[in-house]
mmCIF file of C-alpha atoms and ligand atoms in Angstrom:
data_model
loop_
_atom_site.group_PDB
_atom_site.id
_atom_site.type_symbol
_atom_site.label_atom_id
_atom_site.label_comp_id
_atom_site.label_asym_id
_atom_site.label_seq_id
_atom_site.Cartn_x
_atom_site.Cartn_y
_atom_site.Cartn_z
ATOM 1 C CA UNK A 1 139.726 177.286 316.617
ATOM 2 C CA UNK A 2 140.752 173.597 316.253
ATOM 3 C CA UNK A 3 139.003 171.171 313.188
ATOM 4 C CA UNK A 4 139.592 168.099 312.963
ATOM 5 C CA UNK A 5 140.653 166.731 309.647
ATOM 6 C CA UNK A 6 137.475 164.372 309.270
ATOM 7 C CA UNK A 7 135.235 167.471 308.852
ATOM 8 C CA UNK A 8 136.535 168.670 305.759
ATOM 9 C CA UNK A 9 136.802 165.133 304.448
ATOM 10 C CA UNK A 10 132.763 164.653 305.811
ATOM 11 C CA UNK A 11 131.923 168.312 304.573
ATOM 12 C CA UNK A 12 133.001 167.335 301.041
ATOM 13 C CA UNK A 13 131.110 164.101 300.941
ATOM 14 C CA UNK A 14 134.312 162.015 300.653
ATOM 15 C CA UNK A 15 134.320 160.196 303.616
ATOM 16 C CA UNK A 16 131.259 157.594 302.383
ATOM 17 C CA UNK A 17 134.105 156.627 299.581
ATOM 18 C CA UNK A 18 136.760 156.182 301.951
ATOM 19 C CA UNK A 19 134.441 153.799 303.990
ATOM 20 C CA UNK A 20 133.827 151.588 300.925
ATOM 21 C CA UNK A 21 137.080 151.839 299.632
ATOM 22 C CA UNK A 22 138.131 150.534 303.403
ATOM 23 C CA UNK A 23 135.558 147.975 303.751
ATOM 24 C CA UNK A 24 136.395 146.766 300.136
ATOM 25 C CA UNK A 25 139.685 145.410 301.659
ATOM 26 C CA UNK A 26 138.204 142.998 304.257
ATOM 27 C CA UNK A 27 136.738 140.905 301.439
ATOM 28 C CA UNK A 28 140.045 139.068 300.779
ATOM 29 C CA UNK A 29 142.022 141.452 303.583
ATOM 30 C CA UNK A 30 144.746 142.840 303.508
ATOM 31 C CA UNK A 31 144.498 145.947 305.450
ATOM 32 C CA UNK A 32 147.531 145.445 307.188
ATOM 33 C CA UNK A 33 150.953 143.371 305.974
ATOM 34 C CA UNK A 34 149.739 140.355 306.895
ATOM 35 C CA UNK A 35 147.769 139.947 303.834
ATOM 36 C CA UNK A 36 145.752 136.689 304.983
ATOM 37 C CA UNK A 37 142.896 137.216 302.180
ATOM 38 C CA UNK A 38 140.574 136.020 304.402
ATOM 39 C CA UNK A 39 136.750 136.913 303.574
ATOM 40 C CA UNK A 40 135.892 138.948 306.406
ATOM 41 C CA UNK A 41 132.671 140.215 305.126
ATOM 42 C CA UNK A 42 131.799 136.522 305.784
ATOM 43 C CA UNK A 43 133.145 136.336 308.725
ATOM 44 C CA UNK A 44 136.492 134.429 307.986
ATOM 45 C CA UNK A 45 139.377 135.054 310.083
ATOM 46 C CA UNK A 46 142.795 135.430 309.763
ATOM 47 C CA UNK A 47 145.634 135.840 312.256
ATOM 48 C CA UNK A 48 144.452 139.104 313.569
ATOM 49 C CA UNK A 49 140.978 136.568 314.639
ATOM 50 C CA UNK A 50 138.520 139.546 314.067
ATOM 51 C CA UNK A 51 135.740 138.962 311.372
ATOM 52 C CA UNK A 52 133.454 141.483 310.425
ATOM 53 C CA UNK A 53 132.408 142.822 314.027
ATOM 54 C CA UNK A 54 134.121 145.455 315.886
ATOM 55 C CA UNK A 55 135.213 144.402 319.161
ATOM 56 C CA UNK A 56 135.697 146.858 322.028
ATOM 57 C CA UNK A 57 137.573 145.864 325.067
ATOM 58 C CA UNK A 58 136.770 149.087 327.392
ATOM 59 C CA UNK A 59 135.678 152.691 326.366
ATOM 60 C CA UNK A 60 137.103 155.595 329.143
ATOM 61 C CA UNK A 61 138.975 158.717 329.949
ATOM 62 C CA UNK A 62 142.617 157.402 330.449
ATOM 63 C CA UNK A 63 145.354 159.488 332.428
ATOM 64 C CA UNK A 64 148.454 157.587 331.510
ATOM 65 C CA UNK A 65 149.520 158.343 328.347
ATOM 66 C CA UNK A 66 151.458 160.552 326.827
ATOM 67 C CA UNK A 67 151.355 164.139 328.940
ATOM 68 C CA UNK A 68 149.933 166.855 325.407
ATOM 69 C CA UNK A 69 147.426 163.799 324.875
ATOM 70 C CA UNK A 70 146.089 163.833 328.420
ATOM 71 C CA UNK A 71 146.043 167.459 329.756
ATOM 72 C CA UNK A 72 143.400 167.722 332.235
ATOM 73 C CA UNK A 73 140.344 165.703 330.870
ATOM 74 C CA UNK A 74 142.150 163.010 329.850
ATOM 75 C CA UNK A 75 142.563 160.845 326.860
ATOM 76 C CA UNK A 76 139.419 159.101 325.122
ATOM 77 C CA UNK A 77 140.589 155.339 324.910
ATOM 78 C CA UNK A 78 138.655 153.026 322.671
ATOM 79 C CA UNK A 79 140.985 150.242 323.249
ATOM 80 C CA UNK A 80 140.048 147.282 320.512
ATOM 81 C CA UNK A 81 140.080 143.457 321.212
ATOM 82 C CA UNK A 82 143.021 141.767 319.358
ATOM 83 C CA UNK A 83 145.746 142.581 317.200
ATOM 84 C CA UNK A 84 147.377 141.511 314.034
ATOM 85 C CA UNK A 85 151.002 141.658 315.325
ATOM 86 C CA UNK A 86 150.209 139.331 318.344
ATOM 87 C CA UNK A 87 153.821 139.855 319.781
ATOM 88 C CA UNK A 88 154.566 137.337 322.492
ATOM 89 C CA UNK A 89 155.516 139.248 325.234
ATOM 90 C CA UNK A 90 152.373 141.584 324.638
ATOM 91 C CA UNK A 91 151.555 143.900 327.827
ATOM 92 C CA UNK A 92 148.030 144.179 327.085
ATOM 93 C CA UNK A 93 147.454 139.824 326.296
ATOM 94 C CA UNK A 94 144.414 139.299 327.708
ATOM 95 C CA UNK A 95 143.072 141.877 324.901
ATOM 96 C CA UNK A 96 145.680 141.409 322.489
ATOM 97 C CA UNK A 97 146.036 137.522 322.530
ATOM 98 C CA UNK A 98 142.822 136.237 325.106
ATOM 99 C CA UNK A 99 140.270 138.468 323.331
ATOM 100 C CA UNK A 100 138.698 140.024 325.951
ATOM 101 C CA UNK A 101 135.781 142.440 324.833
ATOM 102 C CA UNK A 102 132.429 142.483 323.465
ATOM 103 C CA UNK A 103 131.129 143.099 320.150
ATOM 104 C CA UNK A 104 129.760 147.160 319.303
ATOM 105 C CA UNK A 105 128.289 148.787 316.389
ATOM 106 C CA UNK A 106 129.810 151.142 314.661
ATOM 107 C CA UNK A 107 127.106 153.097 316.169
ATOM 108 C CA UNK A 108 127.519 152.243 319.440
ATOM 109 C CA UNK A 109 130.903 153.352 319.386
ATOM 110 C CA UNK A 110 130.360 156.547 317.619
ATOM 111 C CA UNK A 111 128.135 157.284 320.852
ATOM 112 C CA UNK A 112 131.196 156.057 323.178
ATOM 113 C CA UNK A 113 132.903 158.636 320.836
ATOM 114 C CA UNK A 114 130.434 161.187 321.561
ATOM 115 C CA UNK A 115 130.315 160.604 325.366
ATOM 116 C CA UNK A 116 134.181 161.114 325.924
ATOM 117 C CA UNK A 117 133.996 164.179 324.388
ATOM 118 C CA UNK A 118 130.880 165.473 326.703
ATOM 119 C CA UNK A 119 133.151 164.288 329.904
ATOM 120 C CA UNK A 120 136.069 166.943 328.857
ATOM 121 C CA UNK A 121 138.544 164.137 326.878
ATOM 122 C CA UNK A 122 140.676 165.692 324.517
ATOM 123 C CA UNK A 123 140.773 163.337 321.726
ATOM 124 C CA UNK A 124 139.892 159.885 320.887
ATOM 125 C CA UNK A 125 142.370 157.498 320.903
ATOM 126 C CA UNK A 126 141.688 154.056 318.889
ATOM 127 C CA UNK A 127 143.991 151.397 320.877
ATOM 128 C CA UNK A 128 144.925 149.120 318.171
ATOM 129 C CA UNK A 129 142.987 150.196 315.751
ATOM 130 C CA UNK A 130 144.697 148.579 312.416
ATOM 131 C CA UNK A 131 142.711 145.537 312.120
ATOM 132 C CA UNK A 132 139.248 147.448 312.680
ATOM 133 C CA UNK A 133 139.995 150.372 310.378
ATOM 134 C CA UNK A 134 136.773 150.091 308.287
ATOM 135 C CA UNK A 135 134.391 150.089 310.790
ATOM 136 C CA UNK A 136 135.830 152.750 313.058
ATOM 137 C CA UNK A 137 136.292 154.822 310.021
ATOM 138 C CA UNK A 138 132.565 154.394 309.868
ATOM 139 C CA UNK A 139 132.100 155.332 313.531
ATOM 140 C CA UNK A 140 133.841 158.570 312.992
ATOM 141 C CA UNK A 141 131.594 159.570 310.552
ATOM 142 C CA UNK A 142 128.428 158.885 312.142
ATOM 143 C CA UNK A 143 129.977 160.556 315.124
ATOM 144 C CA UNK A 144 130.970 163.331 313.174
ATOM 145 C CA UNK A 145 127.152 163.989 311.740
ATOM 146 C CA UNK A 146 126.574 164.184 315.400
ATOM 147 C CA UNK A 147 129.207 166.868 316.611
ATOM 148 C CA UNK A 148 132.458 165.004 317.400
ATOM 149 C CA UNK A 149 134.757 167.804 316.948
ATOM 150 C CA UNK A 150 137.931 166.252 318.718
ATOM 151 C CA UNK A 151 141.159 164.823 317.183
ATOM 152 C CA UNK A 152 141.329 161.306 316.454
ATOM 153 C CA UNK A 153 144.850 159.373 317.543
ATOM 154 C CA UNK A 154 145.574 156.155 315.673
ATOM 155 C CA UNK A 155 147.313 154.364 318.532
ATOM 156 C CA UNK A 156 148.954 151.498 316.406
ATOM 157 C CA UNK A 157 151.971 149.091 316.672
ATOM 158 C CA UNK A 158 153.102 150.031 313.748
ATOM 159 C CA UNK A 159 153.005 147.133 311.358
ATOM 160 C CA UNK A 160 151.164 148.919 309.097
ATOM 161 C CA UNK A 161 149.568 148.705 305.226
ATOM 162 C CA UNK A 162 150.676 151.429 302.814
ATOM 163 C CA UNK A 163 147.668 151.031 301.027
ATOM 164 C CA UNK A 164 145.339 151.515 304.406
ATOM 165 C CA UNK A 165 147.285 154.441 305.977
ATOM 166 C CA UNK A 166 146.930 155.925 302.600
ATOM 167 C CA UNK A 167 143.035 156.016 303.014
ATOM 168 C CA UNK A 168 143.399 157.622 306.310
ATOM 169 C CA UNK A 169 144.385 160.635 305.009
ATOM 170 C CA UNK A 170 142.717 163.615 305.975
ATOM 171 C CA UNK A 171 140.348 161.301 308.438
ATOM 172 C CA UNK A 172 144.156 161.307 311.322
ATOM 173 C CA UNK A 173 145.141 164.134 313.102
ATOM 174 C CA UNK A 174 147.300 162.177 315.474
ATOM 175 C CA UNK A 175 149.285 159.526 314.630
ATOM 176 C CA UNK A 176 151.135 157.218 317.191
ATOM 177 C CA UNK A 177 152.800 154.482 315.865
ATOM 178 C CA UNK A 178 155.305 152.237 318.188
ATOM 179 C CA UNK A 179 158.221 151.308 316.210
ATOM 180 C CA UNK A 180 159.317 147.886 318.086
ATOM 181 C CA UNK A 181 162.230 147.219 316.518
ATOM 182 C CA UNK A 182 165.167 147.744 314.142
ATOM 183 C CA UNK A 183 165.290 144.610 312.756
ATOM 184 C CA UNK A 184 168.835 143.499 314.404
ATOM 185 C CA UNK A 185 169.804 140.106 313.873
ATOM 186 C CA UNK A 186 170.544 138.367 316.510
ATOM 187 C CA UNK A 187 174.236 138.891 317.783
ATOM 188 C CA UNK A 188 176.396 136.228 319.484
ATOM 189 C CA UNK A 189 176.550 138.136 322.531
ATOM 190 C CA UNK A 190 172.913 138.319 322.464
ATOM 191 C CA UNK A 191 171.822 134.771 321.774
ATOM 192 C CA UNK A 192 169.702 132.997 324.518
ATOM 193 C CA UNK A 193 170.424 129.788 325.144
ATOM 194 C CA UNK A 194 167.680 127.720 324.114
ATOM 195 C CA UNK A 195 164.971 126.497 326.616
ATOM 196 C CA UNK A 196 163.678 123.712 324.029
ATOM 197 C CA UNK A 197 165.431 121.753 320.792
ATOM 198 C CA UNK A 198 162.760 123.269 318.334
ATOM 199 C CA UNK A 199 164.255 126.855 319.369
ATOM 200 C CA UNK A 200 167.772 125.955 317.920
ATOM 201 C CA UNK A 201 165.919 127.168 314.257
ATOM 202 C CA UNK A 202 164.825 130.162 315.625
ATOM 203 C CA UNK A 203 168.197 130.895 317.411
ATOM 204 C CA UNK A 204 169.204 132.994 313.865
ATOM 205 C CA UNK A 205 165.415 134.809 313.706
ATOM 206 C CA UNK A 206 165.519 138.580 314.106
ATOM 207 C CA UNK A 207 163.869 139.815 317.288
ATOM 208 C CA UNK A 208 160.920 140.675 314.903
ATOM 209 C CA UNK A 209 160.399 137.539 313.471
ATOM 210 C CA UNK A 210 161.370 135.401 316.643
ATOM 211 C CA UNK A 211 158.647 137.684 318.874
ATOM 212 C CA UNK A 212 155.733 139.259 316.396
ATOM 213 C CA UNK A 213 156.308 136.658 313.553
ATOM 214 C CA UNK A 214 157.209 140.003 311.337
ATOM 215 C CA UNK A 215 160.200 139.484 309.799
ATOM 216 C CA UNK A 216 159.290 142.783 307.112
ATOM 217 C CA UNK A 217 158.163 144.610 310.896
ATOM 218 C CA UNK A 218 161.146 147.311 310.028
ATOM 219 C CA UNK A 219 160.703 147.512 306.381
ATOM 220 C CA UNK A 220 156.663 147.802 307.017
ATOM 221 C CA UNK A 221 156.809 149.852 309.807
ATOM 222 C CA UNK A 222 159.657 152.692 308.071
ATOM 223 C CA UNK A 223 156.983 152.843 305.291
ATOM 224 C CA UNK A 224 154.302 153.408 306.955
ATOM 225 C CA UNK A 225 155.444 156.134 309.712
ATOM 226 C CA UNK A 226 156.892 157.876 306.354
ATOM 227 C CA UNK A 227 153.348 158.431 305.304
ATOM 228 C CA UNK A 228 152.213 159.289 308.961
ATOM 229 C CA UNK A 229 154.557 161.794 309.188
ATOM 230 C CA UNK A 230 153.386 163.114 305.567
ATOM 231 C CA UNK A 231 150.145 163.413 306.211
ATOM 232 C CA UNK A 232 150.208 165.477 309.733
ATOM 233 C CA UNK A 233 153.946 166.679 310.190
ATOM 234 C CA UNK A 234 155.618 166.821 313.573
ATOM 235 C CA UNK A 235 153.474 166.751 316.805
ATOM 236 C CA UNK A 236 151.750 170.380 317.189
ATOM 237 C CA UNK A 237 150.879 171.264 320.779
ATOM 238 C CA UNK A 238 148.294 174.298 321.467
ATOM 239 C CA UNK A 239 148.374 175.165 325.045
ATOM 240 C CA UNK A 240 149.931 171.984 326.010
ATOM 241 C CA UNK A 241 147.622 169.565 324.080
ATOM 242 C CA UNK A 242 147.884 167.932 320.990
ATOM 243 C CA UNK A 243 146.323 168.651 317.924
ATOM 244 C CA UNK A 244 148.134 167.466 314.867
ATOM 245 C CA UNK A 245 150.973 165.371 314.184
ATOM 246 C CA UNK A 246 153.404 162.496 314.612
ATOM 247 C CA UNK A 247 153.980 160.907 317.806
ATOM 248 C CA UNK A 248 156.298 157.859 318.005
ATOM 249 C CA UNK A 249 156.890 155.517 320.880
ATOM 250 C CA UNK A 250 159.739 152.908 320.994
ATOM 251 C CA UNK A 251 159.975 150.787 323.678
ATOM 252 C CA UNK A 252 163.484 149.586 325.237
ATOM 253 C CA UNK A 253 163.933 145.787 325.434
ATOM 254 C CA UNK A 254 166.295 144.390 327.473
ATOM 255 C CA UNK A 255 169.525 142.958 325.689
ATOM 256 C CA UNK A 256 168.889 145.579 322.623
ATOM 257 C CA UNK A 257 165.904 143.405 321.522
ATOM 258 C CA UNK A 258 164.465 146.597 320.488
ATOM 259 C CA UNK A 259 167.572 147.408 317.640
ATOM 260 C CA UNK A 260 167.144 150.960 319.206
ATOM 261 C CA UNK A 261 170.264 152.417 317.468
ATOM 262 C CA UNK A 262 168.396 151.917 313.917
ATOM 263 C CA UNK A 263 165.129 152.410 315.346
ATOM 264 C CA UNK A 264 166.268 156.414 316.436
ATOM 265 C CA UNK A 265 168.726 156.745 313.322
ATOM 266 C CA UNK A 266 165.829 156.094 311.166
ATOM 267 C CA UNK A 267 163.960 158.458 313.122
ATOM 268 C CA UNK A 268 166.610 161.479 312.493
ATOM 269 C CA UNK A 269 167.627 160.670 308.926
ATOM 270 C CA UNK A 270 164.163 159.959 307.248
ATOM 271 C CA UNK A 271 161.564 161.750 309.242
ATOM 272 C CA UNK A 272 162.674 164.675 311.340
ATOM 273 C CA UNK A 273 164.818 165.849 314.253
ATOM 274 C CA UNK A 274 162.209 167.576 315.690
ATOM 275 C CA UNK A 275 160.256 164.375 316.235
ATOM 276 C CA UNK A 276 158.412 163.613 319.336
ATOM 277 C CA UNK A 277 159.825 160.485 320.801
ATOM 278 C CA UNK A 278 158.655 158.645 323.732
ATOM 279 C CA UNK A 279 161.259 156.229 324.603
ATOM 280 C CA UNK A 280 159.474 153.806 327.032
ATOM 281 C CA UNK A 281 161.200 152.017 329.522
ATOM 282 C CA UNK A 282 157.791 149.774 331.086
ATOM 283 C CA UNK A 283 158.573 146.926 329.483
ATOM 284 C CA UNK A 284 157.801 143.851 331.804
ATOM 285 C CA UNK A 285 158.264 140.194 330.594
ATOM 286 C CA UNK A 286 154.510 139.100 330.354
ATOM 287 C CA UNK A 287 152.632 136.563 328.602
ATOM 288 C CA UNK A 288 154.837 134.066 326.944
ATOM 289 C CA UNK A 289 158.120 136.200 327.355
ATOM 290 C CA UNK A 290 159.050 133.540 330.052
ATOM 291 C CA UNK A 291 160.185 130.922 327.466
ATOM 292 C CA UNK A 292 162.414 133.302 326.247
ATOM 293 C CA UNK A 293 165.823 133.650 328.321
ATOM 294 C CA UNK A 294 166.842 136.675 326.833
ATOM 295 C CA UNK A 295 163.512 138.479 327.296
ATOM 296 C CA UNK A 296 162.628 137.863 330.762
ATOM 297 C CA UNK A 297 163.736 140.165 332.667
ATOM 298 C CA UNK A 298 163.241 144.234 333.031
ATOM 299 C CA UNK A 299 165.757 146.376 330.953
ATOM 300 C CA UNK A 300 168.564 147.593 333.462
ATOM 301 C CA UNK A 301 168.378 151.574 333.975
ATOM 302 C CA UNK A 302 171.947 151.484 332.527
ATOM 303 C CA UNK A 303 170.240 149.797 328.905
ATOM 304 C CA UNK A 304 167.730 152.513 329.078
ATOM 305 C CA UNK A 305 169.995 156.036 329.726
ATOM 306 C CA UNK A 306 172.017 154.654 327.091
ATOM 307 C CA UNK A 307 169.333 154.712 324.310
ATOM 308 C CA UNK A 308 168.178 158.227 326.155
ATOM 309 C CA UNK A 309 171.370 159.028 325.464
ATOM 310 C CA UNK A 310 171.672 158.009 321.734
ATOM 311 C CA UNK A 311 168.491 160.077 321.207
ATOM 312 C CA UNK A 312 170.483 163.290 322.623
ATOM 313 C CA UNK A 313 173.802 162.530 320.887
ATOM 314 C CA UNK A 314 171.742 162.399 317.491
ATOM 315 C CA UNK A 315 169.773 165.753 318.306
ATOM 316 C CA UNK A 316 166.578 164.658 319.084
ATOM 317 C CA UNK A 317 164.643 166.612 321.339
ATOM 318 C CA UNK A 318 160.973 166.213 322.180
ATOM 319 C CA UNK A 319 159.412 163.438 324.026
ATOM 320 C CA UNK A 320 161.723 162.108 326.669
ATOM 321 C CA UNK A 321 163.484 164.569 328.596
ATOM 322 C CA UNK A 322 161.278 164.525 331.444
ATOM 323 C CA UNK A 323 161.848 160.905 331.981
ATOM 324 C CA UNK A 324 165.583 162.048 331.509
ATOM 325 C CA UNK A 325 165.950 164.287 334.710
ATOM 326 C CA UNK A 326 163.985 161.542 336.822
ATOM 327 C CA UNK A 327 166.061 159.247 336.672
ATOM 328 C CA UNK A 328 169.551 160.870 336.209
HETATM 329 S S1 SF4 B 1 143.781 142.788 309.372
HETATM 330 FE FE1 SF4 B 1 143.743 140.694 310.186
HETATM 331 S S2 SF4 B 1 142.858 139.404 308.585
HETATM 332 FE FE2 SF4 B 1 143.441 141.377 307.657
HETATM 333 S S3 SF4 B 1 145.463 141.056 306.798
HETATM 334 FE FE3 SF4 B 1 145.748 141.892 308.862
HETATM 335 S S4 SF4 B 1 145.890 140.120 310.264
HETATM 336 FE FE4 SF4 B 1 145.061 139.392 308.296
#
């Protein structure tokens, strides 16, 4: 019978440490790479714009993700109001950017916790959860005391803190970090021309900096899915739902904003061929992807079967076949 890894930790009494160790970080934070040492105890803010209070955009079964996290009840979504990567042509703005969402206890959403479980869910799944790891942390536990018993997935953009993924151990069973990009500079071939005079210095930005303001995104990101991977292996599905594990998503951009050559290489030579992949190809421009020439617009089907492709010519597997046959 499935446990989640938060009982053991909560059985042992170590789970109250991990909570103070986490909330220890918001006093000058650095939970995640951005490292503002803001005071958010007090309420300071720093470019994630979250202070002490969790914010909770919508709590709810959700049948779109990934197929072993959905199965027929559904996947638990806590989706969380803002973001510390902030990229600019964010598909989820008006909660990523706009801050829609209202302020919960920890409390409150260990009972939103408890009441997607009693509808059939088969995990909960934290929607950018980096910059609010502290007080969901807390949630799970008082959820726990009151008979959570599903797996939690740490939906995450993958800009990451060593240090913070490090305290999740044993409290993840399901990791899902994107992995955006692979850091490409920008390529002749590729370079927009640009829309305004102040864009002629970022003309030589990598796609990370130039769009999330994370030039390190790569370095951060390889570090911290390292750990992930670590901590709960490859993805393990029980009767077509998953339990334990990694799960990766990488979304195509059009003009190989995305650097998905590096992004799937990585993928092979440091974590593990039998990876599950989910190479997305929704991207939309949205927000302020509009000022950008090279980013608005849909990636061609041709851009997309060719990083499919890549991911079959380097022997990886799981994730994205399905997607294959539709639309070959
Ligand atoms: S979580 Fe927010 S305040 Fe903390 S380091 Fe990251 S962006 Fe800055």
């Amino acid at each position: 019978m499935f446990e989640p890894a938060y009982l053991k930790l909560y059985k042992s009494n170590k789970l109250n440490k991990r909570i103070e160790q986490l909330y220890a970080i918001l006093k000058n934070c650095h939970l995640c790479p951005r490292k503002c040492e803001v005071d958010r105890t007090k309420n300071e803010k720093g470019t994630c714009r979250s202070g002490i209070d969790l914010i909770v955009s919508s709590i709810g079964p959700h049948f779109g993700e990934e197929e072993p996290l959905v199965g027929n009840g559904g996947s638990g979504t806590i989706f969380l109001t803002n973001c510390n990567l902030r990229c600019i042509y964010c598909q989820n703005y008006e909660i990523s950017h706009l801050g829609r969402g209202g302020i919960m206890s920890p409390k409150e959403v260990a009972k939103g916790m408890l009441y997607l479980q009693k509808i059939g869910c088969h995990n909960i799944n934290f929607v950018t959860p980096t910059h609010f790891v502290p007080q969901l942390v807390e949630s799970i536990k008082i959820a726990c005391e009151t008979g959570l018993r599903l797996p939690i997935v740490f939906n995450c953009g993958g800009y990451e803190s060593l240090k913070t993924i490090k305290l999740l151990d044993g409290i993840i069973d399901i990791y899902m970090p994107d992995i955006k990009y692979g850091s490409v500079p920008f390529g002749l071939s590729l370079r927009a021309k640009p829309h305004h005079p102040e864009e002629l210095k970022d003309s030589d930005k990598s796609p990370a900096e130039k769009y999330s303001n994370a030039p390190d995104y790569f370095e951060r990101c390889k570090e911290g899915v390292k750990e992930m991977h670590r901590q709960v292996g490859d993805l393990k599905i029980v009767d077509g739902i998953a339990q334990r594990g990694l799960l990766i998503r990488h979304l195509v951009l059009p003009n190989d904003l995305a650097g998905s050559e590096k992004v799937l290489k990585f993928i092979v030579e440091e974590i593990s061929l039998d990876s599950y992949v989910n190479i997305m190809d929704q991207y939309r421009p949205m927000y302020k992807a509009n000022n950008y020439l090279e980013l608005n617009r849909r990636p061609l089907l041709s851009e997309y079967n060719q990083v499919i492709e890549l991911a079959k010519s380097l022997s990886l597997h799981r994730g994205f076949q399905k997607r294959l046959i539709l639309i070959t």
